[in-house]
Short mmCIF file of C-alpha atoms in Angstrom, two decimals:
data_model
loop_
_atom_site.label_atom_id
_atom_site.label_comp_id
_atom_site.label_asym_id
_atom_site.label_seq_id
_atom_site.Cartn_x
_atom_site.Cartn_y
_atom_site.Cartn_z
CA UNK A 1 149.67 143.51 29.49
CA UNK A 2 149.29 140.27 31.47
CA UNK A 3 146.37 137.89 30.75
CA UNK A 4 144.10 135.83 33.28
CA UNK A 5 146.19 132.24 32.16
CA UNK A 6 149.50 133.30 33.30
CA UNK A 7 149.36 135.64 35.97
CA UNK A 8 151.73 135.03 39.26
CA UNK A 9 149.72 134.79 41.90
CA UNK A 10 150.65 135.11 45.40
CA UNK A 11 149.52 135.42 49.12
CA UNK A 12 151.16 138.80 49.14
CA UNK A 13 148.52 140.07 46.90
CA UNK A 14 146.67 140.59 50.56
CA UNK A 15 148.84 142.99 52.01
CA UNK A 16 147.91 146.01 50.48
CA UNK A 17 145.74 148.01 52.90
CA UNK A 18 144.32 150.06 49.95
CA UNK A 19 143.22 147.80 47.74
CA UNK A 20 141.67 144.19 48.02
CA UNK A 21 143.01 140.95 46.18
CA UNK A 22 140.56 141.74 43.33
CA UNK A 23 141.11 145.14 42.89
CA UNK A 24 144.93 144.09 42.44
CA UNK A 25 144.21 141.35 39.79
CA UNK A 26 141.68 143.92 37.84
CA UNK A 27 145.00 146.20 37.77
CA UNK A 28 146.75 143.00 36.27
CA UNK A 29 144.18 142.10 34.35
CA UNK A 30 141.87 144.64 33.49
CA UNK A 31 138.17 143.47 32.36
CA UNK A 32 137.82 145.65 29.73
CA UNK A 33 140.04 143.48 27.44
CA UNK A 34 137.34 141.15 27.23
CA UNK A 35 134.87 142.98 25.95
CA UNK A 36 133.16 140.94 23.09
CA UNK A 37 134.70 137.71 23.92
CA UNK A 38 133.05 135.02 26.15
CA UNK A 39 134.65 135.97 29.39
CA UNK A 40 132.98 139.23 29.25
CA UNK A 41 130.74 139.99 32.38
CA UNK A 42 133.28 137.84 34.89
CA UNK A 43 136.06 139.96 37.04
CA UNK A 44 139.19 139.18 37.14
CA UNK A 45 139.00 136.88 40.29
CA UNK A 46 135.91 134.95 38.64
CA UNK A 47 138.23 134.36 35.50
CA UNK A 48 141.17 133.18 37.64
CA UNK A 49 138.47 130.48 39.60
CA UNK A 50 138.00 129.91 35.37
CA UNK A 51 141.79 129.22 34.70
CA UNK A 52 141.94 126.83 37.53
CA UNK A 53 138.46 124.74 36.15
CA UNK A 54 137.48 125.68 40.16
CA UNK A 55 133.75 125.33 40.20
CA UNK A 56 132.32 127.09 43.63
CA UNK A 57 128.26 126.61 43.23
CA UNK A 58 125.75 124.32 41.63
CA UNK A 59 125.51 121.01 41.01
CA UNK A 60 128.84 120.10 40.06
CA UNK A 61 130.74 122.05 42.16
CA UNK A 62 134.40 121.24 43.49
CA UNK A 63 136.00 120.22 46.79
CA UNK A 64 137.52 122.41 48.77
CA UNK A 65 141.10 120.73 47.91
CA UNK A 66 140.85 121.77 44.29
CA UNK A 67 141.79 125.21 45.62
CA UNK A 68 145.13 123.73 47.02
CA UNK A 69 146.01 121.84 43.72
CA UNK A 70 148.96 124.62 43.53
CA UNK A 71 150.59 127.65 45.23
CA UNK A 72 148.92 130.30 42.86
CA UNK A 73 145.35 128.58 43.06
CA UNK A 74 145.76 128.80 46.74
CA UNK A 75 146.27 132.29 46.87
CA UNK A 76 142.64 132.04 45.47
CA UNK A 77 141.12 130.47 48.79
CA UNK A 78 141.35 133.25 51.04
CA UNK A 79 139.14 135.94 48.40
CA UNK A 80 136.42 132.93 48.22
CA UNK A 81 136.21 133.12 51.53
CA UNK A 82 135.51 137.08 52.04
CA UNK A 83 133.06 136.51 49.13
CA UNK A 84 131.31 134.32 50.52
CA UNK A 85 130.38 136.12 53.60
CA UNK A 86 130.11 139.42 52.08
CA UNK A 87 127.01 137.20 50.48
CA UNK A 88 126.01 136.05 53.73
CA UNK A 89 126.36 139.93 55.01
CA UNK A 90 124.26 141.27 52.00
CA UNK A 91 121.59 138.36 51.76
CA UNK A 92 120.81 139.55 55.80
CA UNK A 93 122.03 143.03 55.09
CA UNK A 94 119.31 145.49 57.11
CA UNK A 95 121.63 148.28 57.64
CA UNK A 96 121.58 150.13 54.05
CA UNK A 97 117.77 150.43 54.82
CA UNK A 98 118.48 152.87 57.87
CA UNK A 99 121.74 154.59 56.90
CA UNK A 100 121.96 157.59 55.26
CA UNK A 101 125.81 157.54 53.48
CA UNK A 102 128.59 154.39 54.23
CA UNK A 103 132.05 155.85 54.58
CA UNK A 104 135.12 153.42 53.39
CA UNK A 105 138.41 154.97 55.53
CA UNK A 106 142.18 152.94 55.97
CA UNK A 107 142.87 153.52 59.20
CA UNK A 108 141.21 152.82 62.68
CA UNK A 109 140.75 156.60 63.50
CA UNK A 110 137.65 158.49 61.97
CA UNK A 111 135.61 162.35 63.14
CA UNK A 112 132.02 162.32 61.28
CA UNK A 113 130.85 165.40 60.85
CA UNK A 114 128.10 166.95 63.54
CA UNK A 115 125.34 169.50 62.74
CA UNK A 116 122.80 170.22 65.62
CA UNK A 117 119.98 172.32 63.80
CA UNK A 118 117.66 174.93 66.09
CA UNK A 119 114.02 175.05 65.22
CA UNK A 120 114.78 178.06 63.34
CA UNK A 121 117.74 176.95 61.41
CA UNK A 122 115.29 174.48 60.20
CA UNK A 123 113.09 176.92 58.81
CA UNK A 124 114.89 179.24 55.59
CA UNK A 125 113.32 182.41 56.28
CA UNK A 126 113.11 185.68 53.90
CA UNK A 127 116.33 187.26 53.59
CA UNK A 128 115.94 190.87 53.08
CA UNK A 129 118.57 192.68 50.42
CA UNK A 130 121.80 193.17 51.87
CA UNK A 131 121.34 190.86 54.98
CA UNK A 132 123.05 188.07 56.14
CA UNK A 133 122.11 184.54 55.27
CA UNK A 134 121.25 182.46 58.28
CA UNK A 135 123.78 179.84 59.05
CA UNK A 136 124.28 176.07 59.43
CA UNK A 137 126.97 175.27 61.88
CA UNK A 138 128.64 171.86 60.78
CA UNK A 139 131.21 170.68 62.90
CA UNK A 140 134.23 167.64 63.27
CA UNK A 141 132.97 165.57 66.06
CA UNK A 142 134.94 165.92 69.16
CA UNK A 143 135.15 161.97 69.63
CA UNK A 144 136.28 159.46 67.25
CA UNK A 145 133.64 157.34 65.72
CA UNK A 146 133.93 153.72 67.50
CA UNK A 147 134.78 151.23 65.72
CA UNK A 148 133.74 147.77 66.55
CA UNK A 149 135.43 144.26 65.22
CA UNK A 150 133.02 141.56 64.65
CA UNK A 151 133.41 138.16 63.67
CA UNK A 152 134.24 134.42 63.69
CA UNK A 153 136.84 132.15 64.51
CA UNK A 154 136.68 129.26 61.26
CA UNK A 155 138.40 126.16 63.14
CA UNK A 156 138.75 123.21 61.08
CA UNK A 157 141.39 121.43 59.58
CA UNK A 158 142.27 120.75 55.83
CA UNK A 159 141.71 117.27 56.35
CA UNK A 160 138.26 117.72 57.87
CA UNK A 161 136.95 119.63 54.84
CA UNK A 162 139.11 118.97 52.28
CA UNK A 163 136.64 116.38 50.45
CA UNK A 164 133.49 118.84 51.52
CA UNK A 165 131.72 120.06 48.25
CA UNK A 166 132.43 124.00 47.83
CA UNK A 167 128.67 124.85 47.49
CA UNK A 168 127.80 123.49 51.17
CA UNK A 169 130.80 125.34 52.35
CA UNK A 170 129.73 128.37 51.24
CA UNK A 171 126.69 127.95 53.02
CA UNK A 172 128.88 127.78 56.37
CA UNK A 173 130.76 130.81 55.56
CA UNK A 174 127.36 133.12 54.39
CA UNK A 175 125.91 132.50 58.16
CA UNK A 176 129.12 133.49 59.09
CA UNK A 177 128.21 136.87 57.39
CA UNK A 178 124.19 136.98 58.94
CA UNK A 179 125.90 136.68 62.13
CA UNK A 180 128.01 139.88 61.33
CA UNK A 181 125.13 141.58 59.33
CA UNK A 182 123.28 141.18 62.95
CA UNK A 183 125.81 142.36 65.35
CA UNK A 184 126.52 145.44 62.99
CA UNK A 185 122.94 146.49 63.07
CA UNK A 186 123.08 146.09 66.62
CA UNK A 187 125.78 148.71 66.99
CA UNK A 188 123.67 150.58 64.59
CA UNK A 189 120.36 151.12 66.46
CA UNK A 190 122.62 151.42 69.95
CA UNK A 191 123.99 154.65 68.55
CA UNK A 192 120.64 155.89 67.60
CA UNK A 193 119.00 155.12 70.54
CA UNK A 194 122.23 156.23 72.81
CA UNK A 195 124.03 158.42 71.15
CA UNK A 196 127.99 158.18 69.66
CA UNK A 197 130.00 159.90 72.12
CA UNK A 198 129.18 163.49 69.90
CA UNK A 199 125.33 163.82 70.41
CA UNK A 200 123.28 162.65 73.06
CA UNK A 201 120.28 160.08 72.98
CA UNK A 202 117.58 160.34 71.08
CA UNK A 203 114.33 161.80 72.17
CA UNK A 204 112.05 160.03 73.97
CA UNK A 205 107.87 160.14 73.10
CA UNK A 206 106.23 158.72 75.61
CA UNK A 207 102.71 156.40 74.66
CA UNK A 208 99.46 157.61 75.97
CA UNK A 209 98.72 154.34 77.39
CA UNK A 210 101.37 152.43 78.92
CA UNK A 211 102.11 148.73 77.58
CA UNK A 212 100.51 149.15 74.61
CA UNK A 213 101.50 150.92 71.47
CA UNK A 214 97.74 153.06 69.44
CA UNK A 215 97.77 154.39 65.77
CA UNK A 216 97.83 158.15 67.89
CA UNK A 217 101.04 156.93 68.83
CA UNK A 218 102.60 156.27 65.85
CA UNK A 219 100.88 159.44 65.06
CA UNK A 220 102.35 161.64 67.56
CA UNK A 221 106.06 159.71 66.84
CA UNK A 222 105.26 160.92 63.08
CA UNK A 223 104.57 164.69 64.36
CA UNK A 224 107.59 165.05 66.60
CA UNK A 225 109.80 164.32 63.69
CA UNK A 226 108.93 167.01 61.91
CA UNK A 227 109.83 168.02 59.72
CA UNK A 228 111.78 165.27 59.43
CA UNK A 229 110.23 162.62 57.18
CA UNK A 230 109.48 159.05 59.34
CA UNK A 231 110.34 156.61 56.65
CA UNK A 232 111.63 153.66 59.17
CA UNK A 233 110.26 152.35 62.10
CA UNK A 234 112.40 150.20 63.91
CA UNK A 235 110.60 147.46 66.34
CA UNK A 236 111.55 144.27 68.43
CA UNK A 237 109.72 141.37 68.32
CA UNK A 238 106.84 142.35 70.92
CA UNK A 239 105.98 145.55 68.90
CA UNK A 240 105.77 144.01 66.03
CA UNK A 241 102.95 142.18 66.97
CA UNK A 242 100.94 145.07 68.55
CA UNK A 243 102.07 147.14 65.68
CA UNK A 244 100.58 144.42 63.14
CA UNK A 245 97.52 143.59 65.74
CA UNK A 246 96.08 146.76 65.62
CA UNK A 247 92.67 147.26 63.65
CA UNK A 248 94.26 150.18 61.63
CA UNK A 249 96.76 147.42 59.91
CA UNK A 250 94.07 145.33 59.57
CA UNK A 251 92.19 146.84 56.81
CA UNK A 252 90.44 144.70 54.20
CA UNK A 253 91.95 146.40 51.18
CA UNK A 254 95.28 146.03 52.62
CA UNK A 255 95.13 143.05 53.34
CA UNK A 256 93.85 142.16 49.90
CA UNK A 257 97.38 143.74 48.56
CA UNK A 258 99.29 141.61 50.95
CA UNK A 259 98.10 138.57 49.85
CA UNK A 260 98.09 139.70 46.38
CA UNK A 261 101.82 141.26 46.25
CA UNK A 262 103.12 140.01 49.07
CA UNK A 263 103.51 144.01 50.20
CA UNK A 264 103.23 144.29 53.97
CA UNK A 265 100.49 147.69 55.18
CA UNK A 266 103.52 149.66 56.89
CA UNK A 267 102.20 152.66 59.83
CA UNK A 268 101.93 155.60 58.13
CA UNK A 269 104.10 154.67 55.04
CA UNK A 270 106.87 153.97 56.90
CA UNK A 271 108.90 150.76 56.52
CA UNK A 272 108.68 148.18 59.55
CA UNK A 273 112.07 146.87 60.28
CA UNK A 274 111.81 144.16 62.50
CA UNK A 275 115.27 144.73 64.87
CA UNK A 276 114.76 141.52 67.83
CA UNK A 277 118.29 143.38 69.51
CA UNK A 278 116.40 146.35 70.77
CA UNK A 279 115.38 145.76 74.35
CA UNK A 280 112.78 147.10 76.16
CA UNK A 281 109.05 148.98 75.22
CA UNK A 282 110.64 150.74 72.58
CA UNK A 283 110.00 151.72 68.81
CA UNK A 284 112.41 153.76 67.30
CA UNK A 285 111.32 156.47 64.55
CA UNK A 286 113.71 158.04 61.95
CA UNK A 287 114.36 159.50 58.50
CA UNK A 288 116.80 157.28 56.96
CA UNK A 289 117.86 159.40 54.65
CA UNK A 290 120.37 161.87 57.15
CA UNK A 291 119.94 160.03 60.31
CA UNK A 292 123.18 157.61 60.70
CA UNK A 293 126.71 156.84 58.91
CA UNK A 294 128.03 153.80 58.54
CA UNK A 295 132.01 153.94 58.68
CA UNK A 296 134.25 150.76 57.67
CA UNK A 297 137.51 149.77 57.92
CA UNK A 298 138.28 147.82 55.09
CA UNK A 299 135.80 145.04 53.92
CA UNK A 300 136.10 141.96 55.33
CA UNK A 301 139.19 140.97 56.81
CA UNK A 302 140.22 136.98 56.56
CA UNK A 303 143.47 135.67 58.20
CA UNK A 304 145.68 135.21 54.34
CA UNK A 305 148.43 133.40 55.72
CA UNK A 306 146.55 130.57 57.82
CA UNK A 307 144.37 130.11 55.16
CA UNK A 308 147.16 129.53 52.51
CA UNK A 309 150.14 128.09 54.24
CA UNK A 310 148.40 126.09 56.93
CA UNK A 311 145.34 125.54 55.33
CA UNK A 312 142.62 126.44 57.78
CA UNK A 313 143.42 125.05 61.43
CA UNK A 314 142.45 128.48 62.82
CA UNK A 315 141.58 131.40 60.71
CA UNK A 316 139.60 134.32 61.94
CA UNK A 317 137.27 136.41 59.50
CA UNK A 318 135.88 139.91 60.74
CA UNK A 319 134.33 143.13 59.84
CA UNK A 320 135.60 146.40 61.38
CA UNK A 321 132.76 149.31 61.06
CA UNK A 322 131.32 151.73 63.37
CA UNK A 323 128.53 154.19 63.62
CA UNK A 324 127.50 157.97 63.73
CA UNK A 325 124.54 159.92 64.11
CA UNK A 326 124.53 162.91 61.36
CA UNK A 327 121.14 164.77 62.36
CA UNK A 328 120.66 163.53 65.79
CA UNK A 329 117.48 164.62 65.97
CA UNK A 330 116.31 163.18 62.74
CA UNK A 331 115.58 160.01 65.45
CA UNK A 332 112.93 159.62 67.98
CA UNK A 333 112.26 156.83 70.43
CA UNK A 334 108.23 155.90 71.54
CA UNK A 335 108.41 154.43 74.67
CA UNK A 336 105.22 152.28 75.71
#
């Protein structure tokens, strides 16, 4: 059994495809040894940062050299880099509030699944004795899911950064991640609105006045649904403020709750996701919860070797995930 003080580490701990750097050092050094002692609660790559006295936050955090101070604390750079835009990815994440199931897979080839429900499979009528249940028809998508790479280019050289305090670096690499967290939800509300190749796009409900967006709107988005439940509403930046302007999310009472919880009135209990990528007088309306899957590639991808041997210079860090519609009409779009 090794221990976290004298494990070998190396920049070929990256090269798995199935597991990630910490998965590897957990299977090294599992966590449950420490149960009971003070390194309880840390993972094995948080007690390696430990061995090497590396400090990446607060007040007294390290330089970015103190990760080169040796070979096997090197091998630590490239994991605090994926960490620290997977916090930049989560602190902007929007995506887990409109998809229904995230999919890991190894490869670049995926088929989602594809179920186009009539009216009356939607509706689970009597079944006399001896008759046949009605059926669901659930099919492999005829195109692959698409797959889109996003992410930066991190140009600097050791020298540049190398006396740069770890905390403000992170702060570099976790906008690194809201820029990612943006694009992906981008690609996300693209393939509602237009479809993934399998299903077509989404509905259209047109307004009754044109250039403005009523509460018999959102009313008539809510009844076209059905029975789908419309628990998201996604809006650009000009709906959003006729959604908010009108007198219906104006009520006293509600606004007595915002400014007493901070809770925003949402149309018809639905969440408002502001989405500033959709273009156009367009709201989209869907149930989260069997509208869209999220499939990704791996997590987030950083260039090992440039990071280790040449320390920086050019090292690119990216996110490979793409998008499919499960219930394709469990999304309509209000045009206005």
């Amino acid at each position: 059994m090794a221990y976290f003080d004298n494990l070998k580490l190396e920049k070929g701990m990256y090269g798995n495809g199935t597991k990630s750097f910490t998965r590897i050092l957990e299977e090294l050094d599992p966590s449950e040894n420490y149960k009971n002692t003070e390194l309880e609660g840390l993972d094995a790559y948080q007690r390696q940062l430990k061995r090497f006295d590396i400090k990446v936050g607060g007040a007294n955090s390290d330089c970015v050299n103190k990760f080169f101070q040796s070979s096997d604390s090197a091998a630590l750079f490239p994991e605090y880099v994926s960490r620290a835009v997977r916090q930049g990815i989560e602190r902007a994440d929007t995506l887990s509030d409109i998809i229904a199931v995230k999919t890991e897979i190894d490869g670049l080839d995926y088929r989602s699944v594809v179920s186009v429900p009539t009216n009356d499979d939607k509706s689970l009528k009597p079944v006399a004795e001896g008759a046949y249940l009605p059926q669901t028809a659930i099919k492999t998508g005829e195109q692959l899911v698409k797959l889109q790479k996003r992410g930066r280019m991190l140009v600097a050289s050791y020298e540049a950064i190398k006396f740069q305090k770890l905390d403000l670096f992170t702060v570099t690499l976790r906008q690194i991640g809201a820029y990612i967290a943006r694009e992906q939800l981008k690609d996300a509300v693209n393939v509602i609105i237009n479809g993934d190749g399998n299903s077509a796009s989404a509905d259209t409900v047109a307004a009754d006045t044109t250039g403005t967006i009523a509460y018999s709107d959102l009313v008539k988005l809510w009844a076209e649904l059905s029975p789908y439940e419309l628990n998201r509403i996604l809006a650009p930046t000009g709906a959003m403020t006729k959604l908010l302007s009108m007198s219906e999310m104006k009520d006293s009472n509600a606004g007595l709750d915002f400014h007493g919880s901070g809770r925003m009135i949402t149309p018809l209990g639905a969440e408002l996701i502001h989405v500033p990528a959709i273009s156009g007088n367009k709201v989209v309306g869907l149930d989260k919860n069997c509208a869209l899957e999220m499939v990704q590639s791996g997590g987030i991808i950083t260039d090992h070797d440039k990071l280790i041997d040449r320390q920086l210079e050019r090292a690119s860090i990216s996110c490979i995930t793409g998008f499919a519609k499960i219930f394709p009409d469990s999304a309509k779009v209000l045009t206005y």
